[in-house]
XYZ file of C-alpha atoms in Angstrom:
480
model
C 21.146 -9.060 -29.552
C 23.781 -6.480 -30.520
C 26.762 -5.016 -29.341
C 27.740 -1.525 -27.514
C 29.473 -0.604 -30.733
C 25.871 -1.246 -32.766
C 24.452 0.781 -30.275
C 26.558 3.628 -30.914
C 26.649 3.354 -34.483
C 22.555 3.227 -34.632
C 22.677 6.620 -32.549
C 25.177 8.196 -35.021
C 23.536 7.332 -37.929
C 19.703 9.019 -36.033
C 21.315 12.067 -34.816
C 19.265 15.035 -36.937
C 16.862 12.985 -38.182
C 13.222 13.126 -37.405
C 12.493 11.646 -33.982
C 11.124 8.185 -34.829
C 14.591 7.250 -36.440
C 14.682 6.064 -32.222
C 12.718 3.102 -33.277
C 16.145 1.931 -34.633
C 16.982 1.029 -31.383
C 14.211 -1.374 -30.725
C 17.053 -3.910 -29.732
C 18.822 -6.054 -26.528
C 22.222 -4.519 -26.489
C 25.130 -6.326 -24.673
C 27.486 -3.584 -23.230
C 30.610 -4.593 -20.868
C 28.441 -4.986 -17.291
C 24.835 -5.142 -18.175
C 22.685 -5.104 -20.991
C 20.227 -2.704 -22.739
C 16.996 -3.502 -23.168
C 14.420 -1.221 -25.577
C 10.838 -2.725 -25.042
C 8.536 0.213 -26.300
C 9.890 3.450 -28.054
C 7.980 6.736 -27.780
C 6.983 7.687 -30.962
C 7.588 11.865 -30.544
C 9.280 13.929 -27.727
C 5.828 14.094 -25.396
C 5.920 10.197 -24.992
C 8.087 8.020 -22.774
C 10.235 5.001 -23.244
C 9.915 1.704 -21.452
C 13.673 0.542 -20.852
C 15.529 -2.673 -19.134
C 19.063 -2.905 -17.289
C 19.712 -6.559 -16.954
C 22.995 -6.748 -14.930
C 24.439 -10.859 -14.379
C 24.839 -11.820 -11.077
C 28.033 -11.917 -11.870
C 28.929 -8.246 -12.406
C 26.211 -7.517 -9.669
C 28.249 -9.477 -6.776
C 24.544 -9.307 -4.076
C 25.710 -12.412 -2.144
C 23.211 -15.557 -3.018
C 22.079 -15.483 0.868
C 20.731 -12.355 0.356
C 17.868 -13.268 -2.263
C 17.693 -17.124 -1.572
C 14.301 -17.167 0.103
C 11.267 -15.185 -1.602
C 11.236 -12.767 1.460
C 14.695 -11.690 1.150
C 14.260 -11.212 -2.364
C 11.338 -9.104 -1.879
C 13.244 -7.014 0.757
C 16.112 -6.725 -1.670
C 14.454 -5.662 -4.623
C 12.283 -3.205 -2.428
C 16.082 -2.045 -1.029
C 17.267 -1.833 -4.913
C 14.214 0.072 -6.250
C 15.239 2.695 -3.521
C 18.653 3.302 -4.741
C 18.033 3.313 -8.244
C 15.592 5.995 -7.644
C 17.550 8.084 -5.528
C 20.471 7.469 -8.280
C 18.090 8.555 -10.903
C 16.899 11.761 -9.083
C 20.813 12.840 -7.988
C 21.825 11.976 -12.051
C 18.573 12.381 -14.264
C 16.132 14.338 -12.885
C 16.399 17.031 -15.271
C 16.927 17.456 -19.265
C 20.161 17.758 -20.338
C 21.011 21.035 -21.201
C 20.297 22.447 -24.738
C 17.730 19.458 -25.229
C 14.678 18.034 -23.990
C 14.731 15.010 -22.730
C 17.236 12.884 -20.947
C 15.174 11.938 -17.897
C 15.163 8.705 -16.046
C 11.933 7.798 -13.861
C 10.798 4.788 -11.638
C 8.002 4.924 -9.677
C 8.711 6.543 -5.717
C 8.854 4.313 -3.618
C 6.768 4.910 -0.104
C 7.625 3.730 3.757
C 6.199 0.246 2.618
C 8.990 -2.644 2.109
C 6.934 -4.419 -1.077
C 7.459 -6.648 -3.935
C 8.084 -4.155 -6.548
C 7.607 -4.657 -10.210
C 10.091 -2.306 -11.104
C 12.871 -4.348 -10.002
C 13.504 -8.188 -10.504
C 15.896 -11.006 -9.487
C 16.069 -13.934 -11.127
C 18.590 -16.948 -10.854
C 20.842 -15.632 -13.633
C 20.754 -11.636 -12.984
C 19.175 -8.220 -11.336
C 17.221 -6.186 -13.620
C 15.159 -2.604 -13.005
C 12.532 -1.316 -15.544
C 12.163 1.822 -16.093
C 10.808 4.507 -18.144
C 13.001 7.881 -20.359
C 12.595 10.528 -22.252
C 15.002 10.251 -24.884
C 16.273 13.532 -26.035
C 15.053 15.787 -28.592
C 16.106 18.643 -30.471
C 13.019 19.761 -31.423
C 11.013 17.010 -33.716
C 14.775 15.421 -34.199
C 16.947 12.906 -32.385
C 19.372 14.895 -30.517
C 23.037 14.003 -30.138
C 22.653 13.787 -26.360
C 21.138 10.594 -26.452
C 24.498 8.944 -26.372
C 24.785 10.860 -22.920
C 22.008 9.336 -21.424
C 22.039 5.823 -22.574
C 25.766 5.260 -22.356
C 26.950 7.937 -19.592
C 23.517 8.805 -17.145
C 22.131 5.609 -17.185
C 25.599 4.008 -16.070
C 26.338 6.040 -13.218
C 22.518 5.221 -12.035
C 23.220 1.284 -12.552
C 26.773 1.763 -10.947
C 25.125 3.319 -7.885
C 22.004 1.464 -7.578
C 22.990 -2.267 -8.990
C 26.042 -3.480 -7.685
C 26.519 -4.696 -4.333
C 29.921 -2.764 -4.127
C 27.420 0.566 -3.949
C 26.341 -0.453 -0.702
C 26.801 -0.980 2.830
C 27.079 -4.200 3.193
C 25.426 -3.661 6.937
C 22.606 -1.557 5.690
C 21.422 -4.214 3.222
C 21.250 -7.164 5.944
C 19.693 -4.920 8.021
C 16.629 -3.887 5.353
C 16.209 -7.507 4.841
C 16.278 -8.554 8.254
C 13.833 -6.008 9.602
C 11.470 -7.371 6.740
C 11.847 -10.576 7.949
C 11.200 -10.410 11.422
C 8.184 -8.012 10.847
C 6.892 -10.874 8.904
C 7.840 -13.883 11.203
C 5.480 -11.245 14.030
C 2.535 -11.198 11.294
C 2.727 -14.924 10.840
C 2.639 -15.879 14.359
C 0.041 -13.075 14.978
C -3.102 -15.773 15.004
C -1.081 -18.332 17.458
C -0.945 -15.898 20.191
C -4.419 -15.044 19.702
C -3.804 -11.260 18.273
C -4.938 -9.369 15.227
C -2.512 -6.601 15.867
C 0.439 -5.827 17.712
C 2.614 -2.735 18.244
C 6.267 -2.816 19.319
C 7.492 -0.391 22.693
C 8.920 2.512 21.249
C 7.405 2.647 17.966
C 6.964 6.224 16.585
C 3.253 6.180 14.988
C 2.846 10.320 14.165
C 3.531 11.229 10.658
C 4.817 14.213 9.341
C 2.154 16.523 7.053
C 3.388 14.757 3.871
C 2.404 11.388 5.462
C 5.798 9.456 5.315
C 8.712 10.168 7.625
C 7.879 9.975 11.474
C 7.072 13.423 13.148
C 10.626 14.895 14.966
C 9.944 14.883 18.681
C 7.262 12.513 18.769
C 6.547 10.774 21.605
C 7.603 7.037 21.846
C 4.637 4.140 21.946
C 4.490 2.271 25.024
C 1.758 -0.138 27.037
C 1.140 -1.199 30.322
C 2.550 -4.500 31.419
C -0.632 -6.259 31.003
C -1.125 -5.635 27.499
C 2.876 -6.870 26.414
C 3.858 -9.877 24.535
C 6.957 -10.599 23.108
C 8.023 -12.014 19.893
C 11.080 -14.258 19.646
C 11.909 -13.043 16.062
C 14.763 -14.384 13.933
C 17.414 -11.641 14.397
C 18.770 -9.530 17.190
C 16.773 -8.902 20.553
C 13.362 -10.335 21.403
C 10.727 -7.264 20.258
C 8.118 -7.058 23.049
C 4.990 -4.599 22.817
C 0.818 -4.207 23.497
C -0.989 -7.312 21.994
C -4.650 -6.240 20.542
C -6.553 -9.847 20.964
C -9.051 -10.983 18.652
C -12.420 -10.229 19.410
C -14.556 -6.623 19.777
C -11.752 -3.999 21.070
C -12.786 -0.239 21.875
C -9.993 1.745 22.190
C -10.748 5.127 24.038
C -9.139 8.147 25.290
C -9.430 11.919 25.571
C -9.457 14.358 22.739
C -5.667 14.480 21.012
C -4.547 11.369 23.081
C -3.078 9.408 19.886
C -6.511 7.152 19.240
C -6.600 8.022 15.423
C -2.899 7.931 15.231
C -2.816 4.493 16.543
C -5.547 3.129 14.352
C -3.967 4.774 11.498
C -0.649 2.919 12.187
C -2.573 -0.321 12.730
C -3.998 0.052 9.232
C -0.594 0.748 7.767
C 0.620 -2.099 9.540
C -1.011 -4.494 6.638
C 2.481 -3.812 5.277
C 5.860 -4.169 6.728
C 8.066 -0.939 6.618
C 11.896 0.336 5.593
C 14.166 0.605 8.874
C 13.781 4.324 10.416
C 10.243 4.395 9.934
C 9.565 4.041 12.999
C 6.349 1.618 12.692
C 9.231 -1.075 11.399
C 7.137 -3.145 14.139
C 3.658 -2.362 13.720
C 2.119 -5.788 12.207
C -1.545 -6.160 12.009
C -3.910 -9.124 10.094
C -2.564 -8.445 6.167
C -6.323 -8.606 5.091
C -7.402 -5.769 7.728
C -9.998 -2.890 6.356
C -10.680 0.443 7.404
C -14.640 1.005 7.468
C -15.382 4.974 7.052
C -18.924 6.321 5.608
C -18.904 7.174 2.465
C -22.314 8.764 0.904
C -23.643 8.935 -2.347
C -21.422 5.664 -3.274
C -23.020 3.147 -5.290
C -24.413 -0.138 -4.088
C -24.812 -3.216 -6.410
C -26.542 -5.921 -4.374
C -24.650 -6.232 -1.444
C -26.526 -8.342 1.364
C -26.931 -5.795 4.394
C -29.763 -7.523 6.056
C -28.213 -8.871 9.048
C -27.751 -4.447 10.221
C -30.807 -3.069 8.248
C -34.999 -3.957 8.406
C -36.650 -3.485 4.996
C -36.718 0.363 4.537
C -37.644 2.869 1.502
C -34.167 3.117 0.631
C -33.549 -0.625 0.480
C -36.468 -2.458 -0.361
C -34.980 -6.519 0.259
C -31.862 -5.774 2.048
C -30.277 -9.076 1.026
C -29.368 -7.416 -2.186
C -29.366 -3.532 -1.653
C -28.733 -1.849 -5.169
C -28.909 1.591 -5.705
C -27.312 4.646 -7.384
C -26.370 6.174 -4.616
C -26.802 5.678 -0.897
C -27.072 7.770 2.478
C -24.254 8.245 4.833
C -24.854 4.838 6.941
C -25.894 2.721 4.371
C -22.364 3.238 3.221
C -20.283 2.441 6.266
C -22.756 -0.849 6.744
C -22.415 -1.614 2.390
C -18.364 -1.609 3.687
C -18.485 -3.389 6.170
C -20.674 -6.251 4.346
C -18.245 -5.963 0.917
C -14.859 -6.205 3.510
C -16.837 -9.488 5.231
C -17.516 -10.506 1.427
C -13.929 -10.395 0.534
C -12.677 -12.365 3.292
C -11.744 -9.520 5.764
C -10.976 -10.523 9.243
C -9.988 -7.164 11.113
C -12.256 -4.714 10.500
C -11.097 -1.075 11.695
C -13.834 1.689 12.645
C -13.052 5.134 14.118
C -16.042 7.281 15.312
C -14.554 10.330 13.183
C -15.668 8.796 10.065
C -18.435 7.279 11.223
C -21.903 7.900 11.089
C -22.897 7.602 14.530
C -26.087 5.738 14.104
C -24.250 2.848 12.713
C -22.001 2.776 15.852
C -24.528 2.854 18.601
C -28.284 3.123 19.072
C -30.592 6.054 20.458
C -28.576 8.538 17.839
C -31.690 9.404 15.629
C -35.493 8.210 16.156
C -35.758 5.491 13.551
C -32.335 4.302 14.006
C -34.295 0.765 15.472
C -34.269 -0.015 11.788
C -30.327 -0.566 12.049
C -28.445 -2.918 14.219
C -25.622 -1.429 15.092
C -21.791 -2.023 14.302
C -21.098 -2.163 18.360
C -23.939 -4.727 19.087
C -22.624 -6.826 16.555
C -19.373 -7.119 18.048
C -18.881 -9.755 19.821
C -21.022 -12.242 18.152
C -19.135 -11.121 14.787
C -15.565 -12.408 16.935
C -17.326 -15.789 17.633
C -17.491 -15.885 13.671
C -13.554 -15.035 13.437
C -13.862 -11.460 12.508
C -12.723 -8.710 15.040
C -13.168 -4.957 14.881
C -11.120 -2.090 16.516
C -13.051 0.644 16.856
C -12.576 4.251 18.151
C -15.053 5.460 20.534
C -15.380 7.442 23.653
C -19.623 6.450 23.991
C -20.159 4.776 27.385
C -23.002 2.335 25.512
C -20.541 1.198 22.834
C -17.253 1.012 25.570
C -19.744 -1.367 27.394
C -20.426 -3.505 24.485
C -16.852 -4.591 23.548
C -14.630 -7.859 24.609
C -11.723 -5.762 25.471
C -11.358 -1.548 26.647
C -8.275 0.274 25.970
C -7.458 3.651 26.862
C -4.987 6.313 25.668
C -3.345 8.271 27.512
C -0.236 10.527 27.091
C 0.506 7.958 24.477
C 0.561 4.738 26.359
C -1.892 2.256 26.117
C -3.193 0.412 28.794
C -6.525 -1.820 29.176
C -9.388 -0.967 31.910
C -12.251 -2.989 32.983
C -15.970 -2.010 32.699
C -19.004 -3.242 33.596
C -20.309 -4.928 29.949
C -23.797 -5.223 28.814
C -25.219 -7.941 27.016
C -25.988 -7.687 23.229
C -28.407 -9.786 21.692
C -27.823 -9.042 17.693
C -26.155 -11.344 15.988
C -24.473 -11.726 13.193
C -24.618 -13.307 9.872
C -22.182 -13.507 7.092
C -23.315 -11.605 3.782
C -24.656 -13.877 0.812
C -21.490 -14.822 -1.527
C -21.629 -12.851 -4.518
C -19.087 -13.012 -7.940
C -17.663 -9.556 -9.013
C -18.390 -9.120 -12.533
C -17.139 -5.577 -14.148
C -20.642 -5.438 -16.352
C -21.024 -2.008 -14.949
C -17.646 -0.286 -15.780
C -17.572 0.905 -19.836
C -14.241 1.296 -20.551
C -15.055 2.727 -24.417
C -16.620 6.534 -25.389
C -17.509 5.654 -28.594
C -15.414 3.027 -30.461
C -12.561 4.698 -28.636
C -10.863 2.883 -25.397
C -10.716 5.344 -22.902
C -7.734 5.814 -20.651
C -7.523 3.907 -17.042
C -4.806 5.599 -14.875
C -3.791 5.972 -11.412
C -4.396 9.520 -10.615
C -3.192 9.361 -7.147
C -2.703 7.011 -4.033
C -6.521 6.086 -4.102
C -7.792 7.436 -6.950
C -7.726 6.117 -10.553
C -9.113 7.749 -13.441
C -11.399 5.790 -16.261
C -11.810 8.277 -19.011
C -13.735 11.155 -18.314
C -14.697 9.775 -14.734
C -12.834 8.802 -11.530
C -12.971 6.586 -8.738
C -12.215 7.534 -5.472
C -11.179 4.567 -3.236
C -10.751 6.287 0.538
C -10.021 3.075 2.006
C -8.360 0.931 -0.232
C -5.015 -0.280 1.029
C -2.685 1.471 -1.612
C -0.137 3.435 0.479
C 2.389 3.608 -2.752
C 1.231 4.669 -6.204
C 2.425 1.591 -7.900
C 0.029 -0.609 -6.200
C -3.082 2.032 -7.588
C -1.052 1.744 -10.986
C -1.548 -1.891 -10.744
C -5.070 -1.912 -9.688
C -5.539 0.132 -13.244
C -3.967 -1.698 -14.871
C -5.747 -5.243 -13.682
């Protein structure tokens, strides 16, 4: 360890000199509040700089109540990672002037309340990670970088790490929503639901996906469809109750059916206070099914939807290059049962229709399809919520909801037997045998590219259904 005054002194003695005089500060540097950590130092003026603020408890002053149970201090550090972003836009989102360099960057943050690795809390102190751009003066360290390490970087930690930066009512209240949106998902199974959505809740999203549409119109249900959760803090939360099973939910054209079903997906996670889905809990291992053609398939066991057929000769372990449009959805829906899914979540936009319901194409008798399968797949513990306005499909499921000027309410039809049933897909053990991560004798990059898609050298994977709603968690799965 060294001192602020080594710090200073190592910066005087680089300033001028050719830009990897910076590795000088490869270092843990005690200042007055916090310390300075250097972990890896960019070796010219295109690279970035993986840095540490550890701040003792001590200086930080968070009361112990508010990270002494894991879910607080997941809500916490979520709450933290917020501020020091904001703190890092409002004081280092741009060079300093007459230099390059001087920014300060951790990852965005999304509507999702999740443990984040940029931030950590352990019993001794807070600490974010982060990445900069030290500054430059062309190929030479530039005298600025005593204004960001010493001057921006402690108006971003004084904003963003101390509990005296915040209101003390605004933090309780980001850990307390988290909490009782939690307590809902973990009593979700004892009241026999796989999702439930709170009166009042504002599902539309605005174009870029993340704040809730101005003027939208509230959630609500019919009486018949409420339960009510006694959570941990404030008023009882009381909302529509999707039970296990084989659910269609229907409705005309523009009625809110994808919206909901989006919001139910989104609801694997819990979300920051003024969302407006802060309530919206579904099963945390729910997947979206959508068709998806020309995808791979690497012996998946689709036999108990598809007869022997010229594209899959032994459907117990389909493998091909690529596959038509309802092989996909039914390869998903097998790989989600594989991995331990229990909610699965259709809507007929991205469906193929002949995996939905029969009579849809002449040989379609060679697939059994999703809506037959229904209810026997809820006698094996897996339910599906699916969006449909066919009368043959409506009359094959457990429950019926409709929408309507954006309340739901449940109707009763006349139901038809189904016969199919299901089966659970042969286990299988991932191996990664098929993904070359060399060109050459050279590794090739693996990146997160964006929310669902990460690049592996020259190629990328596109993952339309995976449940990354924040670009760290995509980061992470390239990482893994």
């Amino acid at each position: 360890m060294a001192s602020e005054e080594i710090l200073q002194k190592t910066l005087k003695n680089a300033d001028g000199k050719p830009f990897q005089k910076y590795k000088g500060l490869q270092n843990n540097f005690v200042l007055e509040n916090y310390e300075i950590i250097f972990d890896d130092i960019q070796n010219d003026r295109a690279g970035h700089t993986a840095m540490r603020v550890r701040v003792p408890h001590k200086k930080a002053g968070f009361p112990a109540d508010m990270y002494d149970t894991k879910k607080r201090e997941i809500a916490l550090r979520d709450l933290i990672a917020r501020r020091f972003r904001e703190a890092a836009r409002t004081h280092a989102r741009s060079p300093i002037p007459k230099t390059s360099g001087g920014e300060v960057y951790i990852p965005r943050p999304g509507q999702e309340i999740l443990e984040r690795g940029s931030i950590a809390i352990t019993q001794y102190f807070v600490e974010a990670r982060f990445t900069v751009d030290l500054p430059a003066d062309g190929n030479k360290v530039s005298a600025m970088a005593m204004n960001l390490l010493l001057e921006r970087i402690d108006r971003i930690v004084s904003e963003s790490m101390y509990f005296s930066a915040y209101k003390q009512s605004k933090v309780y209240n980001h850990l307390q929503t988290y909490e009782n949106a939690e307590f809902i998902r973990e009593n979700l199974k004892a009241k026999g639901l796989v999702a439930f959505i709170a009166d009042g809740a504002v599902l539309p999203r605005r174009d870029d996906d993340l704040a809730p549409m101005i003027d939208a119109v509230p959630f609500s249900c019919s009486d018949d469809l409420k339960v009510t959760f006694e959570v941990p803090y404030g008023e009882p939360i009381t909302g529509a109750g999707i039970p296990k099973g084989f659910t269609v939910i229907s409705g005309n054209s523009r009625s809110g059916k994808s919206t909901l079903i989006d919001a139910i997906y989104a609801g694997v996670y819990d979300h920051i206070p003024g969302d407006g889905r802060e309530y919206v809990i579904s099963s945390p291992d729910a997947a979206f099914i959508i068709s998806e053609p020309n995808r791979p398939a690497d012996s998946v066991d689709i036999s108990m939807f598809v007869k022997e057929t010229p594209e899959f000769e032994g459907t117990s372990a389909a493998k091909r290059e690529f596959v038509s449009s309802p092989m996909s959805e039914l390869l998903s829906v097998s790989e989600a049962v594989e991995m331990g899914s229990e909610l699965l979540l259709v809507d007929e936009e991205f469906s193929n229709p002949c995996v939905l319901r029969k009579g849809f194409l002449a040989d379609d008798e060679k697939i059994t399809p999703l809506s037959d399968m229904g209810s026997s797949m809820g006698e094996q513990g897996i339910s599906m919520i699916m969006i449909s306005g066919d009368e043959s499909v409506i009359r094959s499921a457990d429950t019926v909801l409709i929408v309507k000027d954006h309340k739901l309410s449940r109707t009763e039809v006349e139901r038809k037997a189904a016969d199919a049933k299901f089966s659970r897909p042969a286990v299988r053990n991932p191996v990664s045998k098929g993904i070359v991560y060399q060109k050459g004798h050279r590794d090739v990059n693996v990146n997160a590219q964006e929310i669902r898609t990460i690049e592996i050298g020259e190629f990328k994977v596109h993952v339309p259904t995976a449940a990354f709603f924040d670009i760290s968690q995509t980061d992470a799965a390239a990482d893994a």
